Amino acid sequence: MNHLLSLCVCVFSRLESKVALLESQQRGELEDMRQEKNRLQVTLQLYIYAAIEALERQLRAASSNSTALQRQQEQLMESVHTLVNMVTSIVSLYIKGEHVWRDCADVYRAGHSTSGLYHIYVTNRTQPVQVFCDMETAGGGWTLFQRRSNGSVDFQRSWRDYKMMNTSTNYI
């Protein structure tokens, strides 16, 4: 019986060491799994943050594009309204029987041969502009600009001023 008891103690001792070894291995594997889980969580968070940041950038770009498109649409609408007003003005002049000239050459071709002030319709303007038409020099039909419509520049200059094109002075 002693022998049996000693054999049982020996087997039990071996089992305990194998169990201790297995427990130690499991703890190591469990620790490795925890570390791997933590690493994967950090990696996943980085990917999520990067994806959110990229989506926010795309959203800002789309919003900016939308704002730019709205601005362009407003500008186009203003242009359309201006063109409609211009066409309406010109059509009403034709209906009234008034003349619509683009420049003094049109005035000259319409049979006017006297130099003087005439109203012409400049592109992109709804109202006529009063200009001086020279109907005698070099065959007539010359449109003369002597100053800006706002009066900021006087075009009454000598040929030398124009020929030298003094860059400090605005001629156009």
PDB file of C-alpha atoms in Angstrom:
ATOM      1  CA  MET A   1       0.000   0.000   0.000  1.00  0.00           C
ATOM      2  CA  ASN A   2       2.857   2.346   0.628  1.00  0.00           C
ATOM      3  CA  HIS A   3       4.054   1.571  -2.741  1.00  0.00           C
ATOM      4  CA  LEU A   4       0.658   2.342  -4.198  1.00  0.00           C
ATOM      5  CA  LEU A   5       0.497   5.520  -2.207  1.00  0.00           C
ATOM      6  CA  SER A   6       3.924   6.567  -3.342  1.00  0.00           C
ATOM      7  CA  LEU A   7       2.982   5.763  -6.953  1.00  0.00           C
ATOM      8  CA  CYS A   8      -0.171   7.890  -6.611  1.00  0.00           C
ATOM      9  CA  VAL A   9       1.864  10.733  -5.111  1.00  0.00           C
ATOM     10  CA  CYS A  10       4.327  10.465  -7.983  1.00  0.00           C
ATOM     11  CA  VAL A  11       1.555  10.431 -10.626  1.00  0.00           C
ATOM     12  CA  PHE A  12      -0.215  13.246  -8.841  1.00  0.00           C
ATOM     13  CA  SER A  13       3.022  15.234  -8.703  1.00  0.00           C
ATOM     14  CA  ARG A  14       3.577  14.710 -12.446  1.00  0.00           C
ATOM     15  CA  LEU A  15       0.009  15.715 -13.187  1.00  0.00           C
ATOM     16  CA  GLU A  16       0.417  18.826 -11.056  1.00  0.00           C
ATOM     17  CA  SER A  17       3.582  19.808 -12.925  1.00  0.00           C
ATOM     18  CA  LYS A  18       1.925  19.163 -16.303  1.00  0.00           C
ATOM     19  CA  VAL A  19      -1.106  21.200 -15.197  1.00  0.00           C
ATOM     20  CA  ALA A  20       1.213  23.968 -13.950  1.00  0.00           C
ATOM     21  CA  LEU A  21       3.106  23.860 -17.269  1.00  0.00           C
ATOM     22  CA  LEU A  22      -0.166  23.985 -19.267  1.00  0.00           C
ATOM     23  CA  GLU A  23      -1.453  26.827 -17.093  1.00  0.00           C
ATOM     24  CA  SER A  24       1.788  28.714 -17.656  1.00  0.00           C
ATOM     25  CA  GLN A  25       1.548  28.147 -21.418  1.00  0.00           C
ATOM     26  CA  GLN A  26      -2.088  29.253 -21.423  1.00  0.00           C
ATOM     27  CA  ARG A  27      -1.230  32.385 -19.449  1.00  0.00           C
ATOM     28  CA  GLY A  28       1.501  33.181 -21.997  1.00  0.00           C
ATOM     29  CA  GLU A  29      -0.843  32.574 -24.913  1.00  0.00           C
ATOM     30  CA  LEU A  30      -3.559  34.597 -23.198  1.00  0.00           C
ATOM     31  CA  GLU A  31      -1.105  37.478 -22.664  1.00  0.00           C
ATOM     32  CA  ASP A  32      -0.032  37.251 -26.325  1.00  0.00           C
ATOM     33  CA  MET A  33      -3.704  37.360 -27.365  1.00  0.00           C
ATOM     34  CA  ARG A  34      -4.352  40.397 -25.148  1.00  0.00           C
ATOM     35  CA  GLN A  35      -1.387  42.197 -26.671  1.00  0.00           C
ATOM     36  CA  GLU A  36      -2.535  41.276 -30.189  1.00  0.00           C
ATOM     37  CA  LYS A  37      -6.070  42.474 -29.359  1.00  0.00           C
ATOM     38  CA  ASN A  38      -4.704  45.802 -28.058  1.00  0.00           C
ATOM     39  CA  ARG A  39      -2.512  46.208 -31.144  1.00  0.00           C
ATOM     40  CA  LEU A  40      -5.479  45.485 -33.426  1.00  0.00           C
ATOM     41  CA  GLN A  41      -7.661  47.965 -31.507  1.00  0.00           C
ATOM     42  CA  VAL A  42      -5.032  50.695 -31.889  1.00  0.00           C
ATOM     43  CA  THR A  43      -4.639  49.911 -35.607  1.00  0.00           C
ATOM     44  CA  LEU A  44      -8.417  49.911 -36.080  1.00  0.00           C
ATOM     45  CA  GLN A  45      -8.729  53.267 -34.292  1.00  0.00           C
ATOM     46  CA  LEU A  46      -6.030  54.742 -36.523  1.00  0.00           C
ATOM     47  CA  TYR A  47      -7.840  53.517 -39.635  1.00  0.00           C
ATOM     48  CA  ILE A  48     -11.155  54.854 -38.344  1.00  0.00           C
ATOM     49  CA  TYR A  49      -9.645  58.271 -37.547  1.00  0.00           C
ATOM     50  CA  ALA A  50      -7.960  58.384 -40.968  1.00  0.00           C
ATOM     51  CA  ALA A  51     -11.227  57.432 -42.698  1.00  0.00           C
ATOM     52  CA  ILE A  52     -13.181  60.055 -40.740  1.00  0.00           C
ATOM     53  CA  GLU A  53     -10.576  62.699 -41.559  1.00  0.00           C
ATOM     54  CA  ALA A  54     -10.673  61.787 -45.266  1.00  0.00           C
ATOM     55  CA  LEU A  55     -14.477  61.934 -45.272  1.00  0.00           C
ATOM     56  CA  GLU A  56     -14.422  65.319 -43.526  1.00  0.00           C
ATOM     57  CA  ARG A  57     -11.962  66.626 -46.158  1.00  0.00           C
ATOM     58  CA  GLN A  58     -14.213  65.346 -48.936  1.00  0.00           C
ATOM     59  CA  LEU A  59     -17.226  66.947 -47.266  1.00  0.00           C
ATOM     60  CA  ARG A  60     -15.424  70.295 -46.969  1.00  0.00           C
ATOM     61  CA  ALA A  61     -14.349  70.078 -50.624  1.00  0.00           C
ATOM     62  CA  ALA A  62     -17.884  69.195 -51.724  1.00  0.00           C
ATOM     63  CA  SER A  63     -19.273  72.052 -49.645  1.00  0.00           C
ATOM     64  CA  SER A  64     -16.722  74.440 -51.143  1.00  0.00           C
ATOM     65  CA  ASN A  65     -17.583  73.230 -54.661  1.00  0.00           C
ATOM     66  CA  SER A  66     -21.261  73.683 -53.891  1.00  0.00           C
ATOM     67  CA  THR A  67     -20.655  77.254 -52.725  1.00  0.00           C
ATOM     68  CA  ALA A  68     -18.585  78.002 -55.838  1.00  0.00           C
ATOM     69  CA  LEU A  69     -21.307  76.541 -58.054  1.00  0.00           C
ATOM     70  CA  GLN A  70     -23.931  78.642 -56.275  1.00  0.00           C
ATOM     71  CA  ARG A  71     -21.817  81.760 -56.855  1.00  0.00           C
ATOM     72  CA  GLN A  72     -21.418  80.871 -60.533  1.00  0.00           C
ATOM     73  CA  GLN A  73     -25.140  80.250 -60.830  1.00  0.00           C
ATOM     74  CA  GLU A  74     -25.871  83.658 -59.275  1.00  0.00           C
ATOM     75  CA  GLN A  75     -23.431  85.321 -61.687  1.00  0.00           C
ATOM     76  CA  LEU A  76     -25.019  83.523 -64.629  1.00  0.00           C
ATOM     77  CA  MET A  77     -28.474  84.578 -63.477  1.00  0.00           C
ATOM     78  CA  GLU A  78     -27.291  88.197 -63.243  1.00  0.00           C
ATOM     79  CA  SER A  79     -25.854  87.925 -66.769  1.00  0.00           C
ATOM     80  CA  VAL A  80     -29.097  86.432 -68.061  1.00  0.00           C
ATOM     81  CA  HIS A  81     -31.124  89.234 -66.446  1.00  0.00           C
ATOM     82  CA  THR A  82     -28.779  91.835 -67.934  1.00  0.00           C
ATOM     83  CA  LEU A  83     -29.078  90.248 -71.386  1.00  0.00           C
ATOM     84  CA  VAL A  84     -32.864  90.029 -71.099  1.00  0.00           C
ATOM     85  CA  ASN A  85     -32.984  93.721 -70.144  1.00  0.00           C
ATOM     86  CA  MET A  86     -30.712  94.599 -73.066  1.00  0.00           C
ATOM     87  CA  VAL A  87     -32.790  92.629 -75.547  1.00  0.00           C
ATOM     88  CA  THR A  88     -36.000  94.100 -74.135  1.00  0.00           C
ATOM     89  CA  SER A  89     -34.605  97.639 -74.447  1.00  0.00           C
ATOM     90  CA  ILE A  90     -33.424  97.079 -78.005  1.00  0.00           C
ATOM     91  CA  VAL A  91     -36.673  95.394 -79.066  1.00  0.00           C
ATOM     92  CA  SER A  92     -38.690  98.254 -77.579  1.00  0.00           C
ATOM     93  CA  LEU A  93     -36.547 100.729 -79.525  1.00  0.00           C
ATOM     94  CA  TYR A  94     -37.186  98.838 -82.765  1.00  0.00           C
ATOM     95  CA  ILE A  95     -40.898  98.765 -81.984  1.00  0.00           C
ATOM     96  CA  LYS A  96     -40.858 102.535 -81.353  1.00  0.00           C
ATOM     97  CA  GLY A  97     -38.982 102.999 -84.623  1.00  0.00           C
ATOM     98  CA  GLU A  98     -35.847 104.376 -82.962  1.00  0.00           C
ATOM     99  CA  HIS A  99     -32.437 103.639 -84.400  1.00  0.00           C
ATOM    100  CA  VAL A 100     -30.116 101.178 -82.693  1.00  0.00           C
ATOM    101  CA  TRP A 101     -26.515 101.722 -83.716  1.00  0.00           C
ATOM    102  CA  ARG A 102     -23.447  99.909 -82.380  1.00  0.00           C
ATOM    103  CA  ASP A 103     -20.956 102.569 -83.468  1.00  0.00           C
ATOM    104  CA  CYS A 104     -20.619 105.645 -85.656  1.00  0.00           C
ATOM    105  CA  ALA A 105     -19.993 103.493 -88.735  1.00  0.00           C
ATOM    106  CA  ASP A 106     -23.566 102.167 -88.328  1.00  0.00           C
ATOM    107  CA  VAL A 107     -24.799 105.772 -88.051  1.00  0.00           C
ATOM    108  CA  TYR A 108     -22.877 106.684 -91.224  1.00  0.00           C
ATOM    109  CA  ARG A 109     -24.226 103.648 -93.125  1.00  0.00           C
ATOM    110  CA  ALA A 110     -27.741 104.694 -92.060  1.00  0.00           C
ATOM    111  CA  GLY A 111     -27.238 107.852 -94.131  1.00  0.00           C
ATOM    112  CA  HIS A 112     -26.175 110.390 -91.499  1.00  0.00           C
ATOM    113  CA  SER A 113     -23.268 112.436 -92.836  1.00  0.00           C
ATOM    114  CA  THR A 114     -23.172 115.292 -90.323  1.00  0.00           C
ATOM    115  CA  SER A 115     -20.600 115.143 -87.529  1.00  0.00           C
ATOM    116  CA  GLY A 116     -22.121 115.482 -84.079  1.00  0.00           C
ATOM    117  CA  LEU A 117     -23.480 113.714 -81.025  1.00  0.00           C
ATOM    118  CA  TYR A 118     -25.309 110.423 -81.541  1.00  0.00           C
ATOM    119  CA  HIS A 119     -26.556 107.682 -79.252  1.00  0.00           C
ATOM    120  CA  ILE A 120     -25.029 104.247 -79.745  1.00  0.00           C
ATOM    121  CA  TYR A 121     -25.584 100.980 -77.893  1.00  0.00           C
ATOM    122  CA  VAL A 122     -22.358  99.595 -76.510  1.00  0.00           C
ATOM    123  CA  THR A 123     -22.111  95.862 -75.858  1.00  0.00           C
ATOM    124  CA  ASN A 124     -23.187  94.829 -72.327  1.00  0.00           C
ATOM    125  CA  ARG A 125     -25.019  98.113 -71.668  1.00  0.00           C
ATOM    126  CA  THR A 126     -28.774  98.475 -71.576  1.00  0.00           C
ATOM    127  CA  GLN A 127     -28.817 102.240 -72.048  1.00  0.00           C
ATOM    128  CA  PRO A 128     -27.423 104.157 -75.025  1.00  0.00           C
ATOM    129  CA  VAL A 129     -24.164 106.094 -74.741  1.00  0.00           C
ATOM    130  CA  GLN A 130     -23.836 109.543 -76.252  1.00  0.00           C
ATOM    131  CA  VAL A 131     -20.716 109.795 -78.421  1.00  0.00           C
ATOM    132  CA  PHE A 132     -19.292 112.218 -80.938  1.00  0.00           C
ATOM    133  CA  CYS A 133     -19.287 110.839 -84.483  1.00  0.00           C
ATOM    134  CA  ASP A 134     -16.825 112.270 -87.018  1.00  0.00           C
ATOM    135  CA  MET A 135     -18.544 111.884 -90.384  1.00  0.00           C
ATOM    136  CA  GLU A 136     -15.947 113.778 -92.434  1.00  0.00           C
ATOM    137  CA  THR A 137     -12.440 112.479 -91.672  1.00  0.00           C
ATOM    138  CA  ALA A 138     -11.169 109.611 -93.866  1.00  0.00           C
ATOM    139  CA  GLY A 139     -14.571 108.626 -95.200  1.00  0.00           C
ATOM    140  CA  GLY A 140     -16.555 109.237 -91.991  1.00  0.00           C
ATOM    141  CA  GLY A 141     -18.090 106.923 -89.436  1.00  0.00           C
ATOM    142  CA  TRP A 142     -15.456 107.447 -86.724  1.00  0.00           C
ATOM    143  CA  THR A 143     -16.425 107.059 -83.068  1.00  0.00           C
ATOM    144  CA  LEU A 144     -14.506 109.490 -80.855  1.00  0.00           C
ATOM    145  CA  PHE A 145     -13.880 108.860 -77.189  1.00  0.00           C
ATOM    146  CA  GLN A 146     -12.695 111.964 -75.401  1.00  0.00           C
ATOM    147  CA  ARG A 147     -13.102 110.853 -71.807  1.00  0.00           C
ATOM    148  CA  ARG A 148     -14.274 107.926 -69.772  1.00  0.00           C
ATOM    149  CA  SER A 149     -17.959 107.738 -68.984  1.00  0.00           C
ATOM    150  CA  ASN A 150     -17.120 108.397 -65.336  1.00  0.00           C
ATOM    151  CA  GLY A 151     -14.870 111.315 -66.330  1.00  0.00           C
ATOM    152  CA  SER A 152     -11.748 109.876 -64.699  1.00  0.00           C
ATOM    153  CA  VAL A 153      -9.552 110.082 -67.824  1.00  0.00           C
ATOM    154  CA  ASP A 154      -9.449 112.833 -70.423  1.00  0.00           C
ATOM    155  CA  PHE A 155      -8.679 111.438 -73.875  1.00  0.00           C
ATOM    156  CA  GLN A 156      -8.079 114.881 -75.372  1.00  0.00           C
ATOM    157  CA  ARG A 157      -4.310 114.442 -75.791  1.00  0.00           C
ATOM    158  CA  SER A 158      -1.711 115.163 -78.419  1.00  0.00           C
ATOM    159  CA  TRP A 159      -0.532 112.531 -80.881  1.00  0.00           C
ATOM    160  CA  ARG A 160       2.872 112.539 -79.171  1.00  0.00           C
ATOM    161  CA  ASP A 161       1.244 111.444 -75.858  1.00  0.00           C
ATOM    162  CA  TYR A 162      -0.440 108.518 -77.568  1.00  0.00           C
ATOM    163  CA  LYS A 163       2.600 107.625 -79.666  1.00  0.00           C
ATOM    164  CA  MET A 164       4.914 107.538 -76.640  1.00  0.00           C
ATOM    165  CA  MET A 165       2.311 105.622 -74.596  1.00  0.00           C
ATOM    166  CA  ASN A 166       3.324 107.035 -71.261  1.00  0.00           C
ATOM    167  CA  THR A 167       2.767 103.947 -69.070  1.00  0.00           C
ATOM    168  CA  SER A 168       2.052 106.034 -66.002  1.00  0.00           C
ATOM    169  CA  THR A 169      -1.129 107.327 -67.659  1.00  0.00           C
ATOM    170  CA  ASN A 170      -4.174 105.210 -68.324  1.00  0.00           C
ATOM    171  CA  TYR A 171      -5.428 105.722 -71.881  1.00  0.00           C
ATOM    172  CA  ILE A 172      -8.017 103.014 -72.171  1.00  0.00           C
TER     173      ILE A 172
END
